[in-house]
Amino acid sequence: MRRFATLALACLAACAVAGAATASDQIPTDALAPMRAANADWVTAMKAKDAAAIVEPYADDGVFVRTDGSVAAGKPAILALYRKRLAESPVLASGGLIDDGAAAADGDVYEWGHGDLTFERADGTTTHAGGRFLTVWRKGGDGRWRIIRNLTF
């Protein structure tokens, strides 16, 4: 069931992005800085194992869908997920998030890209990981751009 949910979300997201790319490729200029900062801050926070910093750009009702199909709905649930993940994972040694594109439609910004990450275990061995992401940003009533949906696959 979770795999089906992930596949369905990925298909919907791809359709949304494809539609967004043809509807409008004009990214609001005030959205670019928060998007770039969130990606750079994510790397710094992963290295420091700082879950609160990772979750800061999410909207209170944001949703995070992991590669296994599990869903964390709401900022507190996303924070709990990252705290658990960081406690169990090795330290991010190098790498980062690479933006592959972005498009705007109906007031939202769709950003997609991939991660290229190297983690270091306590014994000094390293592992490489990567994956794709699709992030949907929306401008809130306070004028700040926030992540409302984040899908990793």
Coordinates of N, CA, C and O in Angstrom, one line a residue:
M1 N 0.8 -1.2 0.0 CA 0.0 0.0 0.0 C 0.9 1.3 0.0 O 0.6 2.2 -0.7
R2 N 1.9 1.3 0.8 CA 2.8 2.5 0.9 C 3.5 2.7 -0.4 O 3.6 3.8 -0.9
R3 N 3.9 1.6 -1.1 CA 4.6 1.7 -2.3 C 3.7 2.3 -3.4 O 4.0 3.1 -4.2
F4 N 2.4 1.9 -3.4 CA 1.4 2.4 -4.3 C 1.2 3.9 -4.0 O 1.1 4.7 -4.9
A5 N 1.1 4.2 -2.7 CA 0.9 5.7 -2.4 C 2.1 6.5 -2.9 O 1.9 7.6 -3.4
T6 N 3.3 6.0 -2.7 CA 4.5 6.7 -3.2 C 4.4 6.9 -4.7 O 4.7 7.9 -5.3
L7 N 4.1 5.8 -5.4 CA 4.0 5.8 -6.9 C 3.0 6.8 -7.3 O 3.2 7.6 -8.2
A8 N 1.8 6.7 -6.7 CA 0.7 7.7 -7.0 C 1.1 9.1 -6.8 O 0.9 10.0 -7.7
L9 N 1.8 9.4 -5.7 CA 2.2 10.8 -5.4 C 3.3 11.2 -6.4 O 3.3 12.3 -6.9
A10 N 4.2 10.3 -6.8 CA 5.2 10.6 -7.7 C 4.6 10.9 -9.1 O 5.0 11.9 -9.8
C11 N 3.6 10.1 -9.5 CA 2.9 10.4 -10.8 C 2.2 11.7 -10.8 O 2.3 12.5 -11.7
L12 N 1.5 12.0 -9.7 CA 0.8 13.3 -9.6 C 1.8 14.4 -9.6 O 1.5 15.4 -10.2
A13 N 2.9 14.3 -8.9 CA 3.9 15.3 -8.8 C 4.5 15.6 -10.2 O 4.7 16.7 -10.6
A14 N 4.8 14.5 -10.9 CA 5.4 14.6 -12.2 C 4.4 15.3 -13.2 O 4.8 16.2 -13.9
C15 N 3.1 15.0 -13.1 CA 2.1 15.6 -13.9 C 2.0 17.1 -13.5 O 1.9 18.0 -14.4
A16 N 2.0 17.4 -12.2 CA 1.9 18.8 -11.8 C 3.1 19.6 -12.3 O 3.0 20.7 -12.8
V17 N 4.3 19.0 -12.2 CA 5.5 19.7 -12.6 C 5.5 19.9 -14.2 O 5.8 21.0 -14.7
A18 N 5.1 18.9 -14.9 CA 5.0 19.0 -16.3 C 4.0 20.1 -16.7 O 4.3 20.9 -17.6
G19 N 2.9 20.1 -16.0 CA 1.9 21.1 -16.3 C 2.4 22.5 -15.9 O 2.2 23.5 -16.6
A20 N 3.1 22.6 -14.8 CA 3.7 23.8 -14.3 C 4.7 24.3 -15.3 O 4.7 25.5 -15.6
A21 N 5.5 23.5 -15.9 CA 6.6 23.9 -16.8 C 5.9 24.5 -18.0 O 6.5 25.4 -18.6
T22 N 4.8 23.9 -18.5 CA 4.2 24.5 -19.7 C 3.3 25.7 -19.3 O 3.1 26.6 -20.2
A23 N 2.8 25.7 -18.1 CA 1.9 26.8 -17.7 C 2.7 28.1 -17.5 O 2.3 29.2 -17.9
S24 N 3.8 28.0 -16.8 CA 4.6 29.2 -16.5 C 5.9 28.7 -15.9 O 6.0 27.9 -15.1
D25 N 7.0 29.3 -16.5 CA 8.3 29.0 -16.0 C 8.9 30.2 -15.2 O 10.0 30.3 -15.0
Q26 N 8.0 31.2 -14.9 CA 8.4 32.3 -14.2 C 8.4 32.1 -12.7 O 7.3 32.1 -12.1
I27 N 9.5 31.9 -12.1 CA 9.6 31.7 -10.6 C 9.6 33.1 -10.0 O 10.4 34.0 -10.4
P28 N 8.7 33.3 -9.0 CA 8.7 34.6 -8.3 C 10.1 34.8 -7.7 O 10.7 34.0 -7.1
T29 N 10.6 36.0 -7.9 CA 12.0 36.3 -7.5 C 12.2 36.2 -6.0 O 13.2 35.8 -5.5
D30 N 11.1 36.4 -5.2 CA 11.2 36.3 -3.8 C 11.2 34.9 -3.3 O 11.4 34.6 -2.1
A31 N 11.0 33.9 -4.2 CA 11.0 32.5 -3.8 C 12.4 31.9 -4.0 O 12.7 30.9 -3.3
L32 N 13.2 32.5 -4.8 CA 14.5 31.9 -5.1 C 15.4 31.8 -3.9 O 16.1 30.8 -3.6
A33 N 15.5 32.9 -3.2 CA 16.5 33.0 -2.0 C 16.1 32.0 -1.0 O 16.9 31.2 -0.5
P34 N 14.8 31.9 -0.6 CA 14.4 30.9 0.5 C 14.7 29.4 0.0 O 15.1 28.6 0.8
M35 N 14.5 29.2 -1.3 CA 14.7 27.8 -1.8 C 16.2 27.5 -1.7 O 16.6 26.4 -1.3
R36 N 17.0 28.4 -2.2 CA 18.5 28.1 -2.2 C 19.0 28.0 -0.8 O 19.8 27.2 -0.5
A37 N 18.5 28.9 0.1 CA 18.9 28.9 1.5 C 18.5 27.6 2.2 O 19.3 27.0 2.9
A38 N 17.3 27.1 1.9 CA 16.9 25.9 2.5 C 17.7 24.7 2.1 O 18.1 23.8 3.0
N39 N 18.1 24.6 0.9 CA 19.0 23.5 0.4 C 20.3 23.6 1.0 O 20.9 22.6 1.5
A40 N 20.9 24.8 1.1 CA 22.3 25.0 1.7 C 22.2 24.7 3.2 O 23.1 24.0 3.8
D41 N 21.1 25.2 3.8 CA 21.0 25.0 5.3 C 20.7 23.5 5.6 O 21.1 23.0 6.7
W42 N 20.1 22.8 4.7 CA 19.8 21.4 4.9 C 21.1 20.6 5.0 O 21.3 19.8 5.9
V43 N 22.1 20.9 4.2 CA 23.4 20.3 4.2 C 24.1 20.6 5.5 O 24.6 19.7 6.2
T44 N 24.1 21.8 5.9 CA 24.8 22.2 7.2 C 24.1 21.6 8.4 O 24.8 21.1 9.3
A45 N 22.8 21.5 8.4 CA 22.0 20.9 9.5 C 22.2 19.4 9.5 O 22.3 18.8 10.6
M46 N 22.3 18.8 8.3 CA 22.5 17.3 8.3 C 23.9 17.0 8.9 O 24.0 16.1 9.7
K47 N 24.9 17.8 8.6 CA 26.2 17.6 9.2 C 26.2 17.8 10.7 O 26.9 17.1 11.4
A48 N 25.4 18.8 11.2 CA 25.4 19.0 12.6 C 24.3 18.2 13.3 O 24.2 18.3 14.5
K49 N 23.6 17.4 12.5 CA 22.4 16.6 13.1 C 21.4 17.4 13.8 O 21.0 17.1 14.9
D50 N 21.1 18.6 13.2 CA 20.2 19.6 13.7 C 18.8 19.5 13.1 O 18.5 20.1 12.1
A51 N 17.9 18.6 13.6 CA 16.6 18.4 13.0 C 15.8 19.6 13.0 O 15.1 19.9 12.0
A52 N 15.8 20.5 14.0 CA 15.0 21.7 14.0 C 15.4 22.6 12.8 O 14.5 23.2 12.2
A53 N 16.7 22.7 12.5 CA 17.1 23.6 11.4 C 16.6 23.0 10.0 O 16.2 23.7 9.1
I54 N 16.6 21.7 9.9 CA 16.1 21.0 8.7 C 14.7 21.3 8.5 O 14.2 21.5 7.4
V55 N 13.9 21.3 9.5 CA 12.4 21.4 9.4 C 12.0 22.9 9.4 O 10.8 23.2 9.1
E56 N 12.8 23.8 9.7 CA 12.5 25.2 9.8 C 11.7 25.7 8.6 O 10.7 26.4 8.7
P57 N 12.1 25.4 7.3 CA 11.4 26.0 6.2 C 10.0 25.3 5.9 O 9.3 25.8 5.0
Y58 N 9.6 24.3 6.6 CA 8.3 23.7 6.4 C 7.2 24.5 6.9 O 7.3 25.1 7.9
A59 N 6.0 24.4 6.2 CA 4.8 25.0 6.7 C 4.3 24.2 7.9 O 4.7 23.0 8.0
D60 N 3.5 24.7 8.7 CA 3.0 24.0 9.9 C 2.3 22.7 9.5 O 2.3 21.7 10.2
D61 N 1.6 22.8 8.3 CA 0.8 21.6 7.8 C 1.6 20.9 6.7 O 0.9 20.2 5.9
G62 N 2.9 21.1 6.6 CA 3.6 20.5 5.5 C 3.6 19.0 5.6 O 3.3 18.4 6.6
V63 N 3.9 18.3 4.5 CA 3.9 16.9 4.4 C 5.2 16.4 3.8 O 5.7 17.0 2.8
F64 N 5.8 15.4 4.4 CA 7.1 14.8 3.9 C 6.8 13.4 3.6 O 6.3 12.6 4.4
V65 N 7.1 12.9 2.3 CA 6.9 11.5 1.9 C 8.3 11.0 1.6 O 9.0 11.5 0.8
R66 N 8.6 9.9 2.4 CA 9.9 9.3 2.2 C 9.9 8.3 1.1 O 8.9 7.9 0.6
T67 N 11.1 7.8 0.7 CA 11.3 6.9 -0.4 C 10.5 5.6 -0.2 O 10.1 4.9 -1.1
D68 N 10.3 5.2 1.1 CA 9.6 4.0 1.4 C 8.1 4.1 1.4 O 7.4 3.2 1.7
G69 N 7.6 5.4 1.2 CA 6.2 5.6 1.1 C 5.7 6.1 2.5 O 4.5 6.5 2.5
S70 N 6.4 6.1 3.5 CA 5.9 6.6 4.8 C 5.8 8.1 4.7 O 6.5 8.8 4.0
V71 N 4.8 8.6 5.4 CA 4.4 10.0 5.4 C 4.4 10.6 6.8 O 4.0 10.0 7.7
A72 N 5.0 11.8 6.8 CA 5.0 12.6 8.1 C 4.2 13.8 7.7 O 4.5 14.6 6.8
A73 N 3.0 14.0 8.4 CA 2.2 15.1 8.1 C 2.2 16.1 9.3 O 2.0 15.7 10.4
G74 N 2.6 17.3 9.0 CA 2.6 18.4 10.0 C 4.1 18.5 10.5 O 4.9 17.6 10.5
K75 N 4.4 19.8 10.8 CA 5.8 20.1 11.2 C 6.3 19.3 12.4 O 7.4 18.8 12.4
P76 N 5.5 19.1 13.4 CA 5.9 18.2 14.6 C 6.3 16.8 14.1 O 7.3 16.2 14.6
A77 N 5.5 16.2 13.2 CA 5.8 14.8 12.8 C 7.0 14.8 11.9 O 7.8 13.8 12.0
I78 N 7.2 15.8 11.1 CA 8.5 15.9 10.3 C 9.7 16.0 11.2 O 10.7 15.4 11.0
L79 N 9.5 16.8 12.2 CA 10.6 17.0 13.2 C 11.0 15.7 13.9 O 12.1 15.3 14.0
A80 N 10.0 15.0 14.3 CA 10.2 13.7 15.0 C 10.9 12.7 14.0 O 11.8 12.0 14.4
L81 N 10.4 12.7 12.8 CA 11.0 11.8 11.8 C 12.5 12.1 11.6 O 13.3 11.2 11.6
Y82 N 12.8 13.4 11.5 CA 14.2 13.8 11.3 C 15.1 13.5 12.6 O 16.2 13.1 12.5
R83 N 14.5 13.7 13.7 CA 15.3 13.5 14.9 C 15.6 12.0 15.0 O 16.7 11.6 15.3
K84 N 14.7 11.1 14.7 CA 14.9 9.7 14.7 C 15.9 9.3 13.6 O 16.9 8.6 13.9
R85 N 15.7 9.8 12.4 CA 16.6 9.5 11.3 C 18.1 9.9 11.6 O 19.0 9.2 11.4
L86 N 18.2 11.1 12.2 CA 19.6 11.6 12.5 C 20.2 10.9 13.6 O 21.5 10.7 13.6
A87 N 19.4 10.4 14.6 CA 20.0 9.7 15.7 C 20.5 8.3 15.2 O 21.4 7.8 15.8
E88 N 19.9 7.8 14.2 CA 20.2 6.4 13.7 C 21.3 6.4 12.6 O 21.8 5.4 12.2
S89 N 21.5 7.6 12.0 CA 22.3 7.6 10.8 C 23.8 8.1 11.0 O 24.0 8.8 12.0
P90 N 24.7 7.7 10.1 CA 26.0 8.2 10.2 C 26.0 9.7 9.9 O 25.0 10.3 9.5
V91 N 27.1 10.4 10.1 CA 27.2 11.8 9.9 C 27.4 12.1 8.4 O 28.2 11.4 7.7
L92 N 26.8 13.1 7.9 CA 27.0 13.6 6.5 C 28.4 14.2 6.4 O 28.7 15.1 7.1
A93 N 29.2 13.6 5.6 CA 30.6 14.0 5.4 C 30.7 15.0 4.3 O 31.5 16.0 4.4
S94 N 30.0 14.8 3.2 CA 30.1 15.7 2.1 C 29.0 15.5 1.1 O 28.2 14.5 1.3
G95 N 28.9 16.4 0.2 CA 27.8 16.3 -0.8 C 26.8 17.3 -0.6 O 26.9 18.2 0.2
G96 N 25.7 17.2 -1.3 CA 24.6 18.2 -1.1 C 23.4 17.9 -2.0 O 23.3 16.8 -2.6
L97 N 22.6 18.9 -2.1 CA 21.4 18.8 -2.9 C 21.6 19.6 -4.2 O 22.1 20.7 -4.1
I98 N 21.3 19.0 -5.3 CA 21.5 19.7 -6.6 C 20.1 20.0 -7.2 O 19.3 19.0 -7.4
D99 N 19.8 21.2 -7.5 CA 18.6 21.6 -8.2 C 18.7 21.2 -9.6 O 19.6 21.6 -10.3
D100 N 17.7 20.5 -10.1 CA 17.6 20.2 -11.5 C 16.6 21.1 -12.3 O 16.7 21.1 -13.5
G101 N 15.7 21.7 -11.6 CA 14.8 22.6 -12.2 C 13.7 23.1 -11.3 O 13.6 22.7 -10.1
A102 N 13.0 24.1 -11.8 CA 11.9 24.6 -11.0 C 10.9 25.2 -12.0 O 11.2 25.6 -13.1
A103 N 9.6 25.2 -11.5 CA 8.6 25.8 -12.3 C 7.5 26.4 -11.4 O 7.4 25.9 -10.3
A104 N 6.7 27.3 -11.9 CA 5.7 27.9 -11.1 C 4.3 27.7 -11.7 O 4.2 27.8 -13.0
A105 N 3.3 27.5 -10.9 CA 2.0 27.4 -11.4 C 1.0 27.7 -10.3 O 1.2 27.2 -9.2
D106 N 0.0 28.4 -10.6 CA -1.1 28.7 -9.6 C -0.6 29.2 -8.2 O -1.1 28.8 -7.2
G107 N 0.5 30.0 -8.2 CA 1.0 30.5 -7.0 C 2.0 29.7 -6.3 O 2.6 30.1 -5.3
D108 N 2.2 28.4 -6.7 CA 3.1 27.5 -6.0 C 4.4 27.4 -6.9 O 4.4 27.6 -8.1
V109 N 5.5 27.0 -6.3 CA 6.7 26.8 -7.0 C 7.1 25.3 -6.8 O 7.1 24.8 -5.6
Y110 N 7.3 24.6 -7.9 CA 7.7 23.2 -7.9 C 9.2 23.1 -8.1 O 9.7 23.6 -9.2
E111 N 10.0 22.6 -7.2 CA 11.4 22.5 -7.3 C 11.8 21.0 -7.3 O 11.3 20.2 -6.5
W112 N 12.6 20.6 -8.3 CA 13.0 19.2 -8.3 C 14.5 19.1 -8.5 O 15.2 20.0 -9.0
G113 N 15.1 18.0 -8.0 CA 16.5 17.8 -8.1 C 16.9 16.5 -7.5 O 16.1 15.5 -7.4
H114 N 18.2 16.4 -7.1 CA 18.7 15.1 -6.5 C 19.7 15.4 -5.5 O 20.3 16.5 -5.4
G115 N 20.0 14.4 -4.6 CA 21.0 14.5 -3.6 C 22.2 13.6 -4.0 O 22.0 12.6 -4.6
D116 N 23.3 14.1 -3.7 CA 24.6 13.3 -3.9 C 25.3 13.4 -2.6 O 25.9 14.4 -2.3
L117 N 25.3 12.4 -1.7 CA 25.7 12.5 -0.3 C 26.7 11.4 0.0 O 26.5 10.2 -0.4
T118 N 27.7 11.7 0.8 CA 28.6 10.7 1.4 C 28.5 10.8 2.9 O 28.6 11.9 3.5
F119 N 28.2 9.7 3.6 CA 28.1 9.6 5.0 C 29.3 8.9 5.6 O 29.8 8.0 5.0
E120 N 29.7 9.3 6.8 CA 30.9 8.7 7.5 C 30.4 8.1 8.8 O 29.8 8.7 9.6
R121 N 30.7 6.8 8.9 CA 30.3 6.0 10.1 C 31.4 6.3 11.2 O 32.5 6.8 10.9
A122 N 31.1 5.9 12.4 CA 32.0 6.1 13.6 C 33.3 5.4 13.3 O 34.4 5.9 13.8
D123 N 33.3 4.3 12.6 CA 34.6 3.6 12.4 C 35.4 4.1 11.2 O 36.4 3.6 10.8
G124 N 34.9 5.2 10.6 CA 35.7 5.9 9.5 C 35.3 5.4 8.1 O 35.7 6.0 7.2
T125 N 34.5 4.4 8.0 CA 34.0 3.9 6.7 C 33.0 4.9 6.2 O 32.3 5.5 6.9
T126 N 32.9 4.9 4.9 CA 31.9 5.8 4.2 C 30.9 5.1 3.4 O 31.2 4.0 2.9
T127 N 29.7 5.7 3.2 CA 28.7 5.1 2.3 C 28.2 6.3 1.5 O 28.2 7.4 1.9
H128 N 27.8 6.0 0.3 CA 27.3 7.0 -0.7 C 25.8 6.7 -0.8 O 25.3 5.6 -0.8
A129 N 25.1 7.8 -0.8 CA 23.6 7.8 -1.0 C 23.2 8.9 -1.9 O 23.9 9.9 -2.1
G130 N 22.1 8.7 -2.5 CA 21.5 9.7 -3.4 C 20.1 9.4 -3.7 O 19.6 8.3 -3.4
G131 N 19.4 10.3 -4.2 CA 18.0 10.1 -4.6 C 17.4 11.4 -5.1 O 18.1 12.5 -5.1
R132 N 16.2 11.3 -5.6 CA 15.6 12.5 -6.2 C 14.6 13.1 -5.2 O 14.1 12.4 -4.3
F133 N 14.3 14.4 -5.5 CA 13.3 15.0 -4.6 C 12.4 15.9 -5.5 O 12.8 16.4 -6.5
L134 N 11.2 16.2 -5.0 CA 10.3 17.2 -5.5 C 9.7 17.9 -4.3 O 9.2 17.3 -3.4
T135 N 9.9 19.2 -4.3 CA 9.5 20.1 -3.2 C 8.5 21.1 -3.8 O 8.8 21.7 -4.8
V136 N 7.4 21.3 -3.1 CA 6.4 22.3 -3.5 C 6.4 23.4 -2.4 O 6.3 23.1 -1.2
W137 N 6.6 24.6 -2.9 CA 6.7 25.8 -2.0 C 5.5 26.6 -2.2 O 5.0 26.8 -3.4
R138 N 5.0 27.2 -1.1 CA 3.9 28.2 -1.2 C 4.1 29.4 -0.3 O 4.6 29.2 0.8
K139 N 3.7 30.5 -0.8 CA 3.9 31.7 0.0 C 2.8 31.9 1.0 O 1.6 31.8 0.6
G140 N 3.1 32.0 2.3 CA 2.2 32.1 3.3 C 1.6 33.5 3.5 O 2.1 34.4 2.9
G141 N 0.6 33.6 4.4 CA 0.1 34.9 4.7 C 1.1 35.9 5.3 O 0.9 37.1 5.2
D142 N 2.1 35.3 5.9 CA 3.2 36.2 6.5 C 4.2 36.6 5.4 O 5.2 37.3 5.8
G143 N 4.0 36.2 4.2 CA 4.9 36.6 3.1 C 6.1 35.7 2.9 O 6.9 35.9 2.0
R144 N 6.2 34.7 3.8 CA 7.4 33.7 3.7 C 7.0 32.5 2.8 O 5.9 32.0 2.9
W145 N 8.0 32.1 2.0 CA 7.8 30.9 1.2 C 8.1 29.7 2.2 O 9.1 29.7 2.9
R146 N 7.2 28.7 2.1 CA 7.3 27.5 3.0 C 7.2 26.2 2.2 O 6.5 26.2 1.2
I147 N 7.8 25.2 2.6 CA 7.6 23.9 2.0 C 6.3 23.3 2.4 O 6.0 23.1 3.6
I148 N 5.4 23.0 1.5 CA 4.1 22.4 1.8 C 4.1 20.9 1.5 O 3.3 20.2 2.1
R149 N 4.9 20.5 0.6 CA 5.0 19.1 0.2 C 6.5 18.8 -0.2 O 7.1 19.6 -0.9
N150 N 7.0 17.7 0.3 CA 8.3 17.3 -0.1 C 8.3 15.8 -0.3 O 7.9 15.0 0.6
L151 N 8.6 15.4 -1.5 CA 8.6 14.0 -1.8 C 10.0 13.5 -2.2 O 10.7 14.2 -3.1
T152 N 10.5 12.4 -1.6 CA 11.8 11.9 -2.0 C 11.5 10.5 -2.7 O 10.6 9.8 -2.3
F153 N 12.3 10.3 -3.7 CA 12.1 9.0 -4.5 C 13.4 8.6 -5.2 O 14.3 9.4 -5.2

